[in-house]
Amino acid sequence: MRTSLEYLFGWGYRDIEKLEELLEAAEKFNIYPDEILEDIKEIENDPTDINSWIYSTMSLLFYKIMDEVEKEIYDKNIIKKVEKIREEFSPYVNAMDSWFNNFLDEIDLQKDKNEIIEEVIKAIEKM
């Protein structure tokens, strides 16, 4: 599949690898390619550009994870931190294209859904 995507769209191998990782994580939170494509179109990005897929997947995943985290926590200080993280989040600032990173870059998205949520909560508590 990677070879086909590289050939058809000129997508880079590492970009495809990152997108696959994000899509696998997104599926754990019931986010599927049709929803991602809809998001890409809504924000008028190019669906043939892999960066559009990466950014939309990362954005949808981030907000879904934060929604789940908010359901799990009751500490007002942590809730304020979540709100601040939401305000500062940008899928365009990530380890793939800059020396900056975003909150999701610090989380192991290969874990199962509950472990991801726990890891996010622990990371927020340390902030």
CSV table of C-alpha atoms in Angstrom, one decimal:
chain,number,residue,atom,x,y,z
A,1,MET,CA,0.0,0.0,0.0
A,2,ARG,CA,2.8,2.4,0.9
A,3,THR,CA,4.4,2.0,-2.5
A,4,SER,CA,1.1,2.8,-4.2
A,5,LEU,CA,0.5,5.9,-2.1
A,6,GLU,CA,4.1,7.1,-2.7
A,7,TYR,CA,3.7,6.6,-6.4
A,8,LEU,CA,0.1,7.9,-6.8
A,9,PHE,CA,0.4,11.0,-4.6
A,10,GLY,CA,4.1,11.5,-4.1
A,11,TRP,CA,3.7,11.0,-0.4
A,12,GLY,CA,6.9,10.3,1.6
A,13,TYR,CA,7.4,7.0,3.3
A,14,ARG,CA,7.9,8.5,6.8
A,15,ASP,CA,4.7,10.6,6.3
A,16,ILE,CA,2.8,7.5,5.4
A,17,GLU,CA,4.2,5.7,8.5
A,18,LYS,CA,3.1,8.6,10.7
A,19,LEU,CA,-0.4,8.7,9.1
A,20,GLU,CA,-0.8,5.0,9.7
A,21,GLU,CA,0.1,5.4,13.3
A,22,LEU,CA,-2.4,8.2,13.8
A,23,LEU,CA,-5.1,6.3,11.9
A,24,GLU,CA,-4.6,3.3,14.2
A,25,ALA,CA,-4.9,5.5,17.3
A,26,ALA,CA,-7.9,7.4,15.9
A,27,GLU,CA,-9.7,4.1,15.3
A,28,LYS,CA,-9.4,3.3,19.0
A,29,PHE,CA,-11.5,6.5,19.6
A,30,ASN,CA,-14.0,5.7,16.9
A,31,ILE,CA,-12.6,8.2,14.4
A,32,TYR,CA,-12.6,6.7,10.9
A,33,PRO,CA,-11.2,7.9,7.5
A,34,ASP,CA,-14.6,9.1,6.3
A,35,GLU,CA,-14.9,11.5,9.3
A,36,ILE,CA,-11.3,12.7,8.7
A,37,LEU,CA,-12.0,13.3,5.0
A,38,GLU,CA,-15.1,15.3,5.9
A,39,ASP,CA,-12.9,17.4,8.3
A,40,ILE,CA,-10.3,18.0,5.5
A,41,LYS,CA,-13.0,19.2,3.2
A,42,GLU,CA,-14.7,21.4,5.8
A,43,ILE,CA,-11.5,23.3,6.5
A,44,GLU,CA,-10.9,23.4,2.7
A,45,ASN,CA,-7.6,21.5,2.7
A,46,ASP,CA,-6.5,19.2,-0.1
A,47,PRO,CA,-7.5,15.6,0.4
A,48,THR,CA,-4.6,14.5,-1.9
A,49,ASP,CA,-2.0,16.1,0.4
A,50,ILE,CA,-0.8,13.8,3.2
A,51,ASN,CA,-0.3,16.7,5.5
A,52,SER,CA,-4.0,17.4,5.4
A,53,TRP,CA,-4.6,13.9,6.5
A,54,ILE,CA,-2.0,14.0,9.3
A,55,TYR,CA,-3.2,17.4,10.6
A,56,SER,CA,-6.9,16.5,10.5
A,57,THR,CA,-6.4,13.1,12.1
A,58,MET,CA,-4.2,14.6,14.8
A,59,SER,CA,-6.7,17.3,15.5
A,60,LEU,CA,-9.7,15.1,15.7
A,61,LEU,CA,-7.8,12.6,17.8
A,62,PHE,CA,-6.5,15.3,20.2
A,63,TYR,CA,-10.0,16.7,20.9
A,64,LYS,CA,-11.5,13.2,21.3
A,65,ILE,CA,-8.8,12.3,23.8
A,66,MET,CA,-9.3,15.5,25.7
A,67,ASP,CA,-13.1,14.9,25.8
A,68,GLU,CA,-12.4,11.4,27.3
A,69,VAL,CA,-9.9,12.9,29.8
A,70,GLU,CA,-12.4,15.4,31.0
A,71,LYS,CA,-14.9,12.6,31.7
A,72,GLU,CA,-12.3,10.9,33.9
A,73,ILE,CA,-11.1,13.8,36.0
A,74,TYR,CA,-12.7,15.8,38.7
A,75,ASP,CA,-9.8,17.9,40.0
A,76,LYS,CA,-10.5,21.6,39.0
A,77,ASN,CA,-6.8,22.3,38.6
A,78,ILE,CA,-6.4,19.5,36.1
A,79,ILE,CA,-9.5,20.6,34.3
A,80,LYS,CA,-8.0,24.1,33.9
A,81,LYS,CA,-4.8,22.6,32.5
A,82,VAL,CA,-6.9,20.6,30.0
A,83,GLU,CA,-8.6,23.8,28.9
A,84,LYS,CA,-5.2,25.5,28.5
A,85,ILE,CA,-3.9,22.6,26.5
A,86,ARG,CA,-6.9,22.7,24.3
A,87,GLU,CA,-6.4,26.4,23.6
A,88,GLU,CA,-2.7,26.0,22.8
A,89,PHE,CA,-3.0,22.9,20.7
A,90,SER,CA,-2.2,23.0,17.0
A,91,PRO,CA,-1.8,20.0,14.8
A,92,TYR,CA,0.5,22.2,12.6
A,93,VAL,CA,3.1,22.3,15.3
A,94,ASN,CA,4.5,18.8,15.6
A,95,ALA,CA,7.7,16.8,15.6
A,96,MET,CA,7.3,16.0,11.9
A,97,ASP,CA,8.1,19.4,10.6
A,98,SER,CA,9.6,21.5,13.3
A,99,TRP,CA,11.6,21.5,16.5
A,100,PHE,CA,8.4,22.4,18.4
A,101,ASN,CA,6.0,19.6,19.3
A,102,ASN,CA,2.5,19.3,20.5
A,103,PHE,CA,1.0,17.5,23.4
A,104,LEU,CA,0.2,14.3,21.4
A,105,ASP,CA,3.9,13.9,20.4
A,106,GLU,CA,4.6,13.0,24.1
A,107,ILE,CA,2.0,10.3,24.3
A,108,ASP,CA,2.4,6.7,23.2
A,109,LEU,CA,-0.5,6.3,20.8
A,110,GLN,CA,0.3,2.6,20.2
A,111,LYS,CA,-1.2,1.7,23.6
A,112,ASP,CA,-4.9,0.8,24.0
A,113,LYS,CA,-7.5,3.6,24.6
A,114,ASN,CA,-7.6,3.4,28.4
A,115,GLU,CA,-3.8,3.4,28.7
A,116,ILE,CA,-3.6,6.5,26.4
A,117,ILE,CA,-6.1,8.3,28.6
A,118,GLU,CA,-4.2,7.3,31.7
A,119,GLU,CA,-0.9,8.5,30.1
A,120,VAL,CA,-2.5,11.8,29.2
A,121,ILE,CA,-3.9,12.4,32.7
A,122,LYS,CA,-0.5,11.6,34.2
A,123,ALA,CA,1.2,14.0,31.8
A,124,ILE,CA,-1.3,16.7,32.6
A,125,GLU,CA,-0.8,16.2,36.4
A,126,LYS,CA,3.0,16.7,36.0
A,127,MET,CA,2.5,20.0,34.2
